Amino acid sequence: MKKVITYGTYDLFHEGHYKLLQRAKALGDYLIVAISTDEFNWNAKHKKCYFTYEQRKQLVEAIRYVDLVIP
């Protein structure tokens, strides 16, 4: 089994995010998506997300190409 991992914030999810996940899944059999946490976004980027980590996680988990979401 070939696993693929991608990373992002996925705040204000849009078509570009969807297409990225679609292309990433096409590269392998199992797609893992790492989503930046609220703490990381604030401490590392000084950026506050519109949606919380849990909300962003639920949205990305609902995409059919995604097999696992991790922080």
Short mmCIF file of C-alpha atoms in Angstrom, two decimals:
data_model
loop_
_atom_site.label_atom_id
_atom_site.label_comp_id
_atom_site.label_asym_id
_atom_site.label_seq_id
_atom_site.Cartn_x
_atom_site.Cartn_y
_atom_site.Cartn_z
CA MET A 1 0.00 0.00 0.00
CA LYS A 2 1.35 3.42 -0.96
CA LYS A 3 0.56 6.15 1.60
CA VAL A 4 0.51 9.83 0.71
CA ILE A 5 0.57 12.71 3.18
CA THR A 6 -0.23 16.37 2.64
CA TYR A 7 -0.41 19.30 5.03
CA GLY A 8 -2.34 22.54 5.27
CA THR A 9 -4.52 24.81 7.36
CA TYR A 10 -7.69 24.30 5.27
CA ASP A 11 -9.42 27.36 6.70
CA LEU A 12 -12.17 28.70 4.44
CA PHE A 13 -12.12 25.49 2.38
CA HIS A 14 -12.40 26.10 -1.37
CA GLU A 15 -12.14 24.36 -4.75
CA GLY A 16 -8.35 24.56 -4.77
CA HIS A 17 -8.21 22.60 -1.51
CA TYR A 18 -10.57 19.98 -2.96
CA LYS A 19 -8.50 19.59 -6.13
CA LEU A 20 -5.29 19.32 -4.11
CA LEU A 21 -6.75 16.45 -2.08
CA GLN A 22 -8.05 14.79 -5.25
CA ARG A 23 -4.58 14.97 -6.88
CA ALA A 24 -2.85 13.76 -3.71
CA LYS A 25 -5.13 10.72 -3.47
CA ALA A 26 -4.35 9.85 -7.09
CA LEU A 27 -0.68 9.45 -6.09
CA GLY A 28 -1.34 6.52 -3.76
CA ASP A 29 -3.77 4.22 -1.99
CA TYR A 30 -4.17 5.95 1.38
CA LEU A 31 -4.32 9.72 1.93
CA ILE A 32 -3.32 11.26 5.24
CA VAL A 33 -4.06 14.96 5.70
CA ALA A 34 -2.25 16.86 8.45
CA ILE A 35 -4.09 20.00 9.51
CA SER A 36 -2.35 22.75 11.43
CA THR A 37 -3.71 23.28 14.92
CA ASP A 38 -5.04 26.57 16.23
CA GLU A 39 -2.02 26.84 18.57
CA PHE A 40 0.45 26.29 15.73
CA ASN A 41 -1.27 28.86 13.53
CA TRP A 42 -1.12 31.47 16.28
CA ASN A 43 2.34 30.70 17.70
CA ALA A 44 4.16 30.11 14.41
CA LYS A 45 2.24 32.32 11.98
CA HIS A 46 0.50 34.84 14.26
CA LYS A 47 -2.67 33.96 12.39
CA LYS A 48 -6.13 33.26 13.82
CA CYS A 49 -8.30 30.94 11.77
CA TYR A 50 -11.94 31.61 11.04
CA PHE A 51 -12.84 27.98 11.83
CA THR A 52 -11.47 26.01 14.80
CA TYR A 53 -9.21 23.01 14.30
CA GLU A 54 -12.10 20.64 15.10
CA GLN A 55 -14.37 22.32 12.54
CA ARG A 56 -11.67 22.20 9.87
CA LYS A 57 -10.94 18.55 10.75
CA GLN A 58 -14.61 17.56 10.37
CA LEU A 59 -14.84 19.28 7.01
CA VAL A 60 -11.71 17.62 5.61
CA GLU A 61 -12.77 14.21 6.98
CA ALA A 62 -15.96 14.53 4.94
CA ILE A 63 -13.99 14.61 1.66
CA ARG A 64 -14.15 11.18 0.05
CA TYR A 65 -10.49 11.16 -0.95
CA VAL A 66 -9.28 11.54 2.65
CA ASP A 67 -8.56 8.41 4.69
CA LEU A 68 -7.11 9.95 7.86
CA VAL A 69 -6.79 13.44 9.35
CA ILE A 70 -4.10 14.20 11.92
CA PRO A 71 -2.96 17.41 13.66
#
